[in-house]
Amino acid sequence: MTTRDVLLGVIFFGIAFIAILVTVAMLLLAVKPNQKMDGEWTGEPGDGTTPPND
């Protein structure tokens, strides 16, 4: 019976570990501000500028 309890504990630990990693990753994505990429067009429509040709 001990082997079964240890195996069950390892399985639950693995599931909890993956759930924590996913949660932390989602929180980091939500908190990190979006930055403009190099060369990204920052003009507004109708301001007389045109977006760069890609």
PDB file of N, CA and C in Angstrom:
ATOM      1  N   MET A   1       0.820  -1.200   0.000  1.00  0.00           N
ATOM      2  CA  MET A   1       0.000   0.000   0.000  1.00  0.00           C
ATOM      3  C   MET A   1       0.865   1.267   0.000  1.00  0.00           C
ATOM      4  N   THR A   2       2.067   1.174   0.520  1.00  0.00           N
ATOM      5  CA  THR A   2       2.940   2.349   0.587  1.00  0.00           C
ATOM      6  C   THR A   2       3.354   2.808  -0.804  1.00  0.00           C
ATOM      7  N   THR A   3       3.660   1.874  -1.693  1.00  0.00           N
ATOM      8  CA  THR A   3       4.068   2.236  -3.048  1.00  0.00           C
ATOM      9  C   THR A   3       2.936   2.985  -3.756  1.00  0.00           C
ATOM     10  N   ARG A   4       1.743   2.551  -3.549  1.00  0.00           N
ATOM     11  CA  ARG A   4       0.605   3.186  -4.181  1.00  0.00           C
ATOM     12  C   ARG A   4       0.450   4.636  -3.678  1.00  0.00           C
ATOM     13  N   ASP A   5       0.633   4.865  -2.394  1.00  0.00           N
ATOM     14  CA  ASP A   5       0.528   6.212  -1.831  1.00  0.00           C
ATOM     15  C   ASP A   5       1.627   7.127  -2.360  1.00  0.00           C
ATOM     16  N   VAL A   6       2.844   6.602  -2.489  1.00  0.00           N
ATOM     17  CA  VAL A   6       3.946   7.408  -3.008  1.00  0.00           C
ATOM     18  C   VAL A   6       3.693   7.770  -4.468  1.00  0.00           C
ATOM     19  N   LEU A   7       3.260   6.824  -5.255  1.00  0.00           N
ATOM     20  CA  LEU A   7       2.972   7.082  -6.662  1.00  0.00           C
ATOM     21  C   LEU A   7       1.847   8.106  -6.805  1.00  0.00           C
ATOM     22  N   LEU A   8       0.826   7.967  -6.005  1.00  0.00           N
ATOM     23  CA  LEU A   8      -0.273   8.925  -6.037  1.00  0.00           C
ATOM     24  C   LEU A   8       0.204  10.313  -5.634  1.00  0.00           C
ATOM     25  N   GLY A   9       1.080  10.387  -4.656  1.00  0.00           N
ATOM     26  CA  GLY A   9       1.640  11.662  -4.230  1.00  0.00           C
ATOM     27  C   GLY A   9       2.467  12.314  -5.317  1.00  0.00           C
ATOM     28  N   VAL A  10       3.258  11.524  -6.031  1.00  0.00           N
ATOM     29  CA  VAL A  10       4.078  12.054  -7.128  1.00  0.00           C
ATOM     30  C   VAL A  10       3.183  12.569  -8.257  1.00  0.00           C
ATOM     31  N   ILE A  11       2.139  11.862  -8.559  1.00  0.00           N
ATOM     32  CA  ILE A  11       1.222  12.288  -9.625  1.00  0.00           C
ATOM     33  C   ILE A  11       0.551  13.609  -9.248  1.00  0.00           C
ATOM     34  N   PHE A  12       0.055  13.716  -8.021  1.00  0.00           N
ATOM     35  CA  PHE A  12      -0.584  14.962  -7.589  1.00  0.00           C
ATOM     36  C   PHE A  12       0.415  16.110  -7.545  1.00  0.00           C
ATOM     37  N   PHE A  13       1.643  15.827  -7.112  1.00  0.00           N
ATOM     38  CA  PHE A  13       2.674  16.864  -7.095  1.00  0.00           C
ATOM     39  C   PHE A  13       2.939  17.360  -8.514  1.00  0.00           C
ATOM     40  N   GLY A  14       3.032  16.468  -9.479  1.00  0.00           N
ATOM     41  CA  GLY A  14       3.273  16.855 -10.870  1.00  0.00           C
ATOM     42  C   GLY A  14       2.145  17.706 -11.430  1.00  0.00           C
ATOM     43  N   ILE A  15       0.918  17.332 -11.127  1.00  0.00           N
ATOM     44  CA  ILE A  15      -0.230  18.107 -11.602  1.00  0.00           C
ATOM     45  C   ILE A  15      -0.234  19.500 -10.976  1.00  0.00           C
ATOM     46  N   ALA A  16       0.037  19.571  -9.680  1.00  0.00           N
ATOM     47  CA  ALA A  16       0.064  20.871  -8.996  1.00  0.00           C
ATOM     48  C   ALA A  16       1.214  21.728  -9.524  1.00  0.00           C
ATOM     49  N   PHE A  17       2.366  21.121  -9.787  1.00  0.00           N
ATOM     50  CA  PHE A  17       3.517  21.855 -10.294  1.00  0.00           C
ATOM     51  C   PHE A  17       3.210  22.479 -11.655  1.00  0.00           C
ATOM     52  N   ILE A  18       2.616  21.714 -12.540  1.00  0.00           N
ATOM     53  CA  ILE A  18       2.268  22.225 -13.872  1.00  0.00           C
ATOM     54  C   ILE A  18       1.219  23.325 -13.759  1.00  0.00           C
ATOM     55  N   ALA A  19       0.231  23.156 -12.890  1.00  0.00           N
ATOM     56  CA  ALA A  19      -0.803  24.178 -12.713  1.00  0.00           C
ATOM     57  C   ALA A  19      -0.199  25.478 -12.187  1.00  0.00           C
ATOM     58  N   ILE A  20       0.755  25.378 -11.275  1.00  0.00           N
ATOM     59  CA  ILE A  20       1.411  26.576 -10.737  1.00  0.00           C
ATOM     60  C   ILE A  20       2.234  27.259 -11.822  1.00  0.00           C
ATOM     61  N   LEU A  21       2.959  26.487 -12.622  1.00  0.00           N
ATOM     62  CA  LEU A  21       3.740  27.083 -13.708  1.00  0.00           C
ATOM     63  C   LEU A  21       2.850  27.829 -14.703  1.00  0.00           C
ATOM     64  N   VAL A  22       1.741  27.235 -15.070  1.00  0.00           N
ATOM     65  CA  VAL A  22       0.822  27.879 -16.016  1.00  0.00           C
ATOM     66  C   VAL A  22       0.242  29.154 -15.408  1.00  0.00           C
ATOM     67  N   THR A  23      -0.117  29.110 -14.133  1.00  0.00           N
ATOM     68  CA  THR A  23      -0.678  30.282 -13.460  1.00  0.00           C
ATOM     69  C   THR A  23       0.335  31.416 -13.402  1.00  0.00           C
ATOM     70  N   VAL A  24       1.569  31.118 -13.027  1.00  0.00           N
ATOM     71  CA  VAL A  24       2.609  32.147 -12.948  1.00  0.00           C
ATOM     72  C   VAL A  24       2.882  32.735 -14.335  1.00  0.00           C
ATOM     73  N   ALA A  25       2.922  31.894 -15.356  1.00  0.00           N
ATOM     74  CA  ALA A  25       3.164  32.389 -16.716  1.00  0.00           C
ATOM     75  C   ALA A  25       2.039  33.317 -17.167  1.00  0.00           C
ATOM     76  N   MET A  26       0.810  32.970 -16.882  1.00  0.00           N
ATOM     77  CA  MET A  26      -0.318  33.824 -17.266  1.00  0.00           C
ATOM     78  C   MET A  26      -0.287  35.151 -16.512  1.00  0.00           C
ATOM     79  N   LEU A  27       0.080  35.125 -15.243  1.00  0.00           N
ATOM     80  CA  LEU A  27       0.177  36.365 -14.475  1.00  0.00           C
ATOM     81  C   LEU A  27       1.294  37.257 -15.007  1.00  0.00           C
ATOM     82  N   LEU A  28       2.417  36.668 -15.389  1.00  0.00           N
ATOM     83  CA  LEU A  28       3.514  37.454 -15.952  1.00  0.00           C
ATOM     84  C   LEU A  28       3.105  38.081 -17.281  1.00  0.00           C
ATOM     85  N   LEU A  29       2.364  37.369 -18.089  1.00  0.00           N
ATOM     86  CA  LEU A  29       1.890  37.923 -19.353  1.00  0.00           C
ATOM     87  C   LEU A  29       0.907  39.065 -19.119  1.00  0.00           C
ATOM     88  N   ALA A  30       0.097  38.950 -18.096  1.00  0.00           N
ATOM     89  CA  ALA A  30      -0.894  39.979 -17.815  1.00  0.00           C
ATOM     90  C   ALA A  30      -0.253  41.245 -17.249  1.00  0.00           C
ATOM     91  N   VAL A  31       0.840  41.112 -16.515  1.00  0.00           N
ATOM     92  CA  VAL A  31       1.460  42.251 -15.847  1.00  0.00           C
ATOM     93  C   VAL A  31       2.446  42.968 -16.753  1.00  0.00           C
ATOM     94  N   LYS A  32       3.139  42.253 -17.605  1.00  0.00           N
ATOM     95  CA  LYS A  32       4.179  42.843 -18.445  1.00  0.00           C
ATOM     96  C   LYS A  32       3.555  43.790 -19.475  1.00  0.00           C
ATOM     97  N   PRO A  33       4.019  45.045 -19.515  1.00  0.00           N
ATOM     98  CA  PRO A  33       3.446  45.982 -20.493  1.00  0.00           C
ATOM     99  C   PRO A  33       3.886  45.643 -21.911  1.00  0.00           C
ATOM    100  N   ASN A  34       3.020  45.931 -22.859  1.00  0.00           N
ATOM    101  CA  ASN A  34       3.367  45.717 -24.262  1.00  0.00           C
ATOM    102  C   ASN A  34       4.305  46.815 -24.719  1.00  0.00           C
ATOM    103  N   GLN A  35       5.369  46.442 -25.393  1.00  0.00           N
ATOM    104  CA  GLN A  35       6.313  47.414 -25.920  1.00  0.00           C
ATOM    105  C   GLN A  35       6.199  47.444 -27.432  1.00  0.00           C
ATOM    106  N   LYS A  36       6.452  48.624 -28.007  1.00  0.00           N
ATOM    107  CA  LYS A  36       6.434  48.736 -29.459  1.00  0.00           C
ATOM    108  C   LYS A  36       7.642  48.001 -30.025  1.00  0.00           C
ATOM    109  N   MET A  37       7.437  47.274 -31.079  1.00  0.00           N
ATOM    110  CA  MET A  37       8.544  46.592 -31.736  1.00  0.00           C
ATOM    111  C   MET A  37       9.318  47.588 -32.582  1.00  0.00           C
ATOM    112  N   ASP A  38      10.584  47.288 -32.831  1.00  0.00           N
ATOM    113  CA  ASP A  38      11.402  48.164 -33.662  1.00  0.00           C
ATOM    114  C   ASP A  38      10.768  48.302 -35.036  1.00  0.00           C
ATOM    115  N   GLY A  39      10.601  49.551 -35.486  1.00  0.00           N
ATOM    116  CA  GLY A  39      10.041  49.802 -36.803  1.00  0.00           C
ATOM    117  C   GLY A  39       8.534  49.742 -36.859  1.00  0.00           C
ATOM    118  N   GLU A  40       7.884  49.600 -35.735  1.00  0.00           N
ATOM    119  CA  GLU A  40       6.426  49.539 -35.743  1.00  0.00           C
ATOM    120  C   GLU A  40       5.851  50.938 -35.956  1.00  0.00           C
ATOM    121  N   TRP A  41       4.845  51.031 -36.777  1.00  0.00           N
ATOM    122  CA  TRP A  41       4.224  52.300 -37.099  1.00  0.00           C
ATOM    123  C   TRP A  41       3.443  52.787 -35.885  1.00  0.00           C
ATOM    124  N   THR A  42       3.718  54.017 -35.457  1.00  0.00           N
ATOM    125  CA  THR A  42       3.058  54.555 -34.273  1.00  0.00           C
ATOM    126  C   THR A  42       2.093  55.685 -34.602  1.00  0.00           C
ATOM    127  N   GLY A  43       1.901  55.980 -35.880  1.00  0.00           N
ATOM    128  CA  GLY A  43       1.007  57.072 -36.269  1.00  0.00           C
ATOM    129  C   GLY A  43      -0.449  56.712 -36.084  1.00  0.00           C
ATOM    130  N   GLU A  44      -1.279  57.734 -36.145  1.00  0.00           N
ATOM    131  CA  GLU A  44      -2.722  57.549 -36.038  1.00  0.00           C
ATOM    132  C   GLU A  44      -3.348  57.698 -37.421  1.00  0.00           C
ATOM    133  N   PRO A  45      -4.465  57.035 -37.665  1.00  0.00           N
ATOM    134  CA  PRO A  45      -5.138  57.200 -38.954  1.00  0.00           C
ATOM    135  C   PRO A  45      -5.534  58.655 -39.173  1.00  0.00           C
ATOM    136  N   GLY A  46      -5.256  59.165 -40.364  1.00  0.00           N
ATOM    137  CA  GLY A  46      -5.635  60.521 -40.703  1.00  0.00           C
ATOM    138  C   GLY A  46      -4.655  61.585 -40.260  1.00  0.00           C
ATOM    139  N   ASP A  47      -3.472  61.208 -39.761  1.00  0.00           N
ATOM    140  CA  ASP A  47      -2.519  62.232 -39.321  1.00  0.00           C
ATOM    141  C   ASP A  47      -1.523  62.617 -40.418  1.00  0.00           C
ATOM    142  N   GLY A  48      -1.730  62.106 -41.621  1.00  0.00           N
ATOM    143  CA  GLY A  48      -0.866  62.480 -42.736  1.00  0.00           C
ATOM    144  C   GLY A  48       0.346  61.591 -42.913  1.00  0.00           C
ATOM    145  N   THR A  49       0.554  60.646 -42.024  1.00  0.00           N
ATOM    146  CA  THR A  49       1.681  59.731 -42.173  1.00  0.00           C
ATOM    147  C   THR A  49       1.165  58.404 -42.700  1.00  0.00           C
ATOM    148  N   THR A  50       2.047  57.655 -43.278  1.00  0.00           N
ATOM    149  CA  THR A  50       1.663  56.356 -43.790  1.00  0.00           C
ATOM    150  C   THR A  50       2.491  55.285 -43.087  1.00  0.00           C
ATOM    151  N   PRO A  51       1.934  54.111 -42.916  1.00  0.00           N
ATOM    152  CA  PRO A  51       2.705  53.049 -42.281  1.00  0.00           C
ATOM    153  C   PRO A  51       3.838  52.593 -43.171  1.00  0.00           C
ATOM    154  N   PRO A  52       4.919  52.094 -42.599  1.00  0.00           N
ATOM    155  CA  PRO A  52       6.041  51.619 -43.423  1.00  0.00           C
ATOM    156  C   PRO A  52       5.633  50.402 -44.251  1.00  0.00           C
ATOM    157  N   ASN A  53       6.259  50.258 -45.401  1.00  0.00           N
ATOM    158  CA  ASN A  53       5.986  49.086 -46.250  1.00  0.00           C
ATOM    159  C   ASN A  53       6.739  47.903 -45.691  1.00  0.00           C
ATOM    160  N   ASP A  54       6.021  46.791 -45.541  1.00  0.00           N
ATOM    161  CA  ASP A  54       6.674  45.586 -45.007  1.00  0.00           C
ATOM    162  C   ASP A  54       7.166  44.723 -46.123  1.00  0.00           C
TER     163      ASP A  54
END
